[in-house]
Short mmCIF file of C-alpha atoms and ligand atoms in Angstrom, two decimals:
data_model
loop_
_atom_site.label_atom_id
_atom_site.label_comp_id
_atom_site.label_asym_id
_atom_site.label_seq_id
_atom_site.Cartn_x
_atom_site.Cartn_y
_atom_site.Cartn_z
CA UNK A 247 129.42 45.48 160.06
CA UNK A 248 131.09 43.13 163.07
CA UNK A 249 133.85 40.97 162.92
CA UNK A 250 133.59 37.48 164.84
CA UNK A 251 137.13 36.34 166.61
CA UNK A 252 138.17 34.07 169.34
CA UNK A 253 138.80 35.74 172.71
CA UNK A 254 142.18 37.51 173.92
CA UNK A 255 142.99 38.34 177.25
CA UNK A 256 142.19 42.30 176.57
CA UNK A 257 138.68 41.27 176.51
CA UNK A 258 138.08 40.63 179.65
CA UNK A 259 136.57 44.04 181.45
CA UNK A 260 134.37 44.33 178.32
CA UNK A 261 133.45 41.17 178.42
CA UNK A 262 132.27 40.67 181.96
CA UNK A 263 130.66 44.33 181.39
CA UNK A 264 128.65 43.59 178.71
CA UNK A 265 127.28 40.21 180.65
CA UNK A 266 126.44 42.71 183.72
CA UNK A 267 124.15 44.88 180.94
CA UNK A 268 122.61 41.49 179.66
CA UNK A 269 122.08 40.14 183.24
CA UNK A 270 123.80 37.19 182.82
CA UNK A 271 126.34 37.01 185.67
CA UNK A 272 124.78 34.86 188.65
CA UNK A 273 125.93 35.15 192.22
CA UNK A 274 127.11 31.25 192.01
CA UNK A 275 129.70 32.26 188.95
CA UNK A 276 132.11 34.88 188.87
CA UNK A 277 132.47 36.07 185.57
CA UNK A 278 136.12 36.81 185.74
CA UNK A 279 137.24 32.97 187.03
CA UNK A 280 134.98 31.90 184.51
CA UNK A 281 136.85 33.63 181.56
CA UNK A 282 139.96 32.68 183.32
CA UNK A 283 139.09 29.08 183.23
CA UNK A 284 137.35 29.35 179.69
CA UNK A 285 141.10 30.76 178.61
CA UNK A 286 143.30 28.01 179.76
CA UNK A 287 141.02 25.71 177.85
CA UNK A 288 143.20 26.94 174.42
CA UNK A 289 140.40 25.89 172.33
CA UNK A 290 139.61 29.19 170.21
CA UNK A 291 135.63 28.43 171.19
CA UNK A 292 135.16 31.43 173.42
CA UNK A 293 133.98 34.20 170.45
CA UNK A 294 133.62 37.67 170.49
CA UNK A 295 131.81 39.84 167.71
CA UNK A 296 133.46 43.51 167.82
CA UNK A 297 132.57 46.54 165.86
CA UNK A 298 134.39 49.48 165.60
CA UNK A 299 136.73 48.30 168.37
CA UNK A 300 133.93 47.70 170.93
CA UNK A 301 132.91 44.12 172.16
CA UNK A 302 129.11 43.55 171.19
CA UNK A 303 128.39 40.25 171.67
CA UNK A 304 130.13 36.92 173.07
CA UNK A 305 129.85 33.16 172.93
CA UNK A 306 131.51 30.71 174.85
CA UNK A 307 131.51 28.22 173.01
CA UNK A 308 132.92 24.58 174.13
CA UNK A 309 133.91 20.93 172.78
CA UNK A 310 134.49 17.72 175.60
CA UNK A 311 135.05 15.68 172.74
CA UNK A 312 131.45 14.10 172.49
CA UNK A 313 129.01 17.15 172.14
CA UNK A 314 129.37 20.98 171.32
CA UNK A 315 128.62 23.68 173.92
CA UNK A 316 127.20 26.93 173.60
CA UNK A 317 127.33 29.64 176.97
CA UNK A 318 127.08 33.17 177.56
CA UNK A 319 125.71 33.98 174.46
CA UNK A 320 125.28 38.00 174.92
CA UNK A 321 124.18 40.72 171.99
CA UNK A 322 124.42 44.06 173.90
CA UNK A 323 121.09 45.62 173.99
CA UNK A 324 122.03 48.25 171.37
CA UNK A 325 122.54 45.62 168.53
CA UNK A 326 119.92 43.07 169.29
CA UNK A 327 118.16 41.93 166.33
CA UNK A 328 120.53 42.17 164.03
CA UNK A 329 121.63 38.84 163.45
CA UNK A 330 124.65 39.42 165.60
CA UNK A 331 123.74 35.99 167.82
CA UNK A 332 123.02 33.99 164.65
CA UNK A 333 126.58 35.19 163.21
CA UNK A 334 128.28 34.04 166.18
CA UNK A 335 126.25 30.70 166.55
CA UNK A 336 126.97 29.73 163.14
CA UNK A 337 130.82 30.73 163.10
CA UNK A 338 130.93 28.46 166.60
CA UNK A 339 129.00 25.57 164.27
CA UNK A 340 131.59 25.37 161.63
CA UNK A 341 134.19 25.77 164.15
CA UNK A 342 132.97 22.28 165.69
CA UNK A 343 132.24 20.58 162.61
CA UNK A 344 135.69 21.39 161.29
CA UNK A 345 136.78 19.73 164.94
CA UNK A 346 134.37 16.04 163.63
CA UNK A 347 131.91 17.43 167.04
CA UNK A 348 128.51 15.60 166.06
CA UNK A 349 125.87 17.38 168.10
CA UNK A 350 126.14 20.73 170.01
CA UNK A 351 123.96 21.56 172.60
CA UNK A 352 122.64 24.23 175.04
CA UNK A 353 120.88 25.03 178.85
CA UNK A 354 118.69 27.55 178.98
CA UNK A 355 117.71 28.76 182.24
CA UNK A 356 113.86 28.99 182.81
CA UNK A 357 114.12 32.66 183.19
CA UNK A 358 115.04 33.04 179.48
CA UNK A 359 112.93 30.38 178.07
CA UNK A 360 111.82 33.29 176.34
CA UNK A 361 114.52 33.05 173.43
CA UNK A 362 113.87 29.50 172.60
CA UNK A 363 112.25 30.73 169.40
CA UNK A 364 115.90 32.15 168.56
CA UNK A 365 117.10 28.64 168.89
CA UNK A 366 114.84 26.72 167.19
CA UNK A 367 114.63 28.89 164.20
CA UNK A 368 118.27 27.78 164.19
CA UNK A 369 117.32 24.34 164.15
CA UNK A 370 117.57 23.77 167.36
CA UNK A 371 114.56 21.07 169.33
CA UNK A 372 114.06 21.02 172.90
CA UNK A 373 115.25 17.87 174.81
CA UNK A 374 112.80 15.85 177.09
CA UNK A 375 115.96 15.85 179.75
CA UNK A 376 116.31 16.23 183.52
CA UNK A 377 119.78 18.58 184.06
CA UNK A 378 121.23 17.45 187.35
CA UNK A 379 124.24 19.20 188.73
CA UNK A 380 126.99 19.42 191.18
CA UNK A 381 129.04 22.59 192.48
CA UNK A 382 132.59 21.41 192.84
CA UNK A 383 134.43 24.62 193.55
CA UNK A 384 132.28 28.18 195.19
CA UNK A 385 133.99 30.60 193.89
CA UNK A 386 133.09 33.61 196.35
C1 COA B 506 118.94 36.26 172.83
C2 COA B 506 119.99 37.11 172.13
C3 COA B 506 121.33 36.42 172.26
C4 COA B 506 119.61 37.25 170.65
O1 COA B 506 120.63 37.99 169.99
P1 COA B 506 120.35 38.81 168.63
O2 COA B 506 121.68 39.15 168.03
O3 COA B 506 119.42 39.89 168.90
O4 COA B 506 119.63 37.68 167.75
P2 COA B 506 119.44 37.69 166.14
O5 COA B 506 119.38 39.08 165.65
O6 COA B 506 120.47 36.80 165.55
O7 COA B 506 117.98 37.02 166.08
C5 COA B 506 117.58 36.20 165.02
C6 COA B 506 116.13 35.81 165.21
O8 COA B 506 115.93 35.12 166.47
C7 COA B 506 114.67 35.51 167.05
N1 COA B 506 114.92 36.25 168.32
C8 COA B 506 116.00 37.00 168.64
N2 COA B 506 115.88 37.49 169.89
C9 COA B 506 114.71 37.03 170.37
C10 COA B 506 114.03 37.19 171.62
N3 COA B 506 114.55 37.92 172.64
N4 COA B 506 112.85 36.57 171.78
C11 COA B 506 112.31 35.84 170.78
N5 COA B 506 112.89 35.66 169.56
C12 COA B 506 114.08 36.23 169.37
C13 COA B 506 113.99 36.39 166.02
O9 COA B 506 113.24 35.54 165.17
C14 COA B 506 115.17 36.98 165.27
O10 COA B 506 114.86 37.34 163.94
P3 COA B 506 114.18 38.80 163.64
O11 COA B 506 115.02 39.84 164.33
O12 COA B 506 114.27 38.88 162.14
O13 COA B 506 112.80 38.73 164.19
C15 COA B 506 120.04 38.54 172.74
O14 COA B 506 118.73 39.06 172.80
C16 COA B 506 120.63 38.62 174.14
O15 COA B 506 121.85 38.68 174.29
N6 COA B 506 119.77 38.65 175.17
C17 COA B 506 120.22 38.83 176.56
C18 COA B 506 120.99 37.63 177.10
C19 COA B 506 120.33 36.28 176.81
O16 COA B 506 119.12 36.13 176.92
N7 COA B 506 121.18 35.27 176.45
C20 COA B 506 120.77 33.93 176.17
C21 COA B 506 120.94 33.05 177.37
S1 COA B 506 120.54 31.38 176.96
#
């Protein structure tokens, strides 16, 4: 058994350890200004899933007061597949719906296109959309 809670500021070295085992810290984002950032936001959106006092699995979840993110969604290799992710997606879910968010959404880089079948099973579709961005502060 796991529990699902919002993030302290303990977490961190686990945190940003457990994203190194999942490969999913990029050279463009430090993980630690990202947490950082993620923090100051207040929100209670950024969840962890622990079991027996260990961090296995994070999502940073997100609200900008028109649609519902989801990031850094990480199940440590050792407890894949056992519904870990879905736990923490649906907790984030009623966590937005309880905030009146109407649509939550996701970017999935083409490397782990992979795990779209974990999202749609969830009910999520794929978007015919064009994701255009802009660095605004380089954090290294
Ligand atoms: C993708 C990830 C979050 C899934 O976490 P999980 O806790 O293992 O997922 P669940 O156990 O809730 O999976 C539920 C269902 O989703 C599907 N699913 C899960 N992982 C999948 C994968 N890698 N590929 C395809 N389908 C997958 C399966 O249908 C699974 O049900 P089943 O185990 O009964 O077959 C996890 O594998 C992970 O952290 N991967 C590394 C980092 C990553 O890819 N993050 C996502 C970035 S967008």
């Amino acid at each position: 058994m796991f529990i699902i809670r919002p993030y302290i500021e303990t977490d961190l070295e686990d945190i940003i350890q457990l994203w190194e085992r999942c490969d999913l810290t990029r050279p463009w984002n430090n993980p630690e200004i990202d947490i950082f950032r993620k923090a100051a936001q207040k929100d209670d959106l950024f969840l962890v899933a622990v079991k027996d006092q260990f961090i296995i699995a994070t999502l940073m979840g997100g609200y900008d007061g028109h649609r519902g993110w989801i990031n850094y969604l990480a199940v440590h290799p050792n407890h894949q597949r056992n519904g870990v992710a879905t736990a923490l997606i649906q907790h984030l879910e009623k966590r937005l719906i309880a905030l009146g968010c109407p649509e939550i959404q996701l970017l999935v880089q083409k490397e782990f296109i992979d795990i779209q079948n974990f999202y749609e099973q969830l009910g999520y579709d794929e978007k015919e959309v064009v994701c255009l961005a802009k660095r605004l502060i380089h954090d290294h």
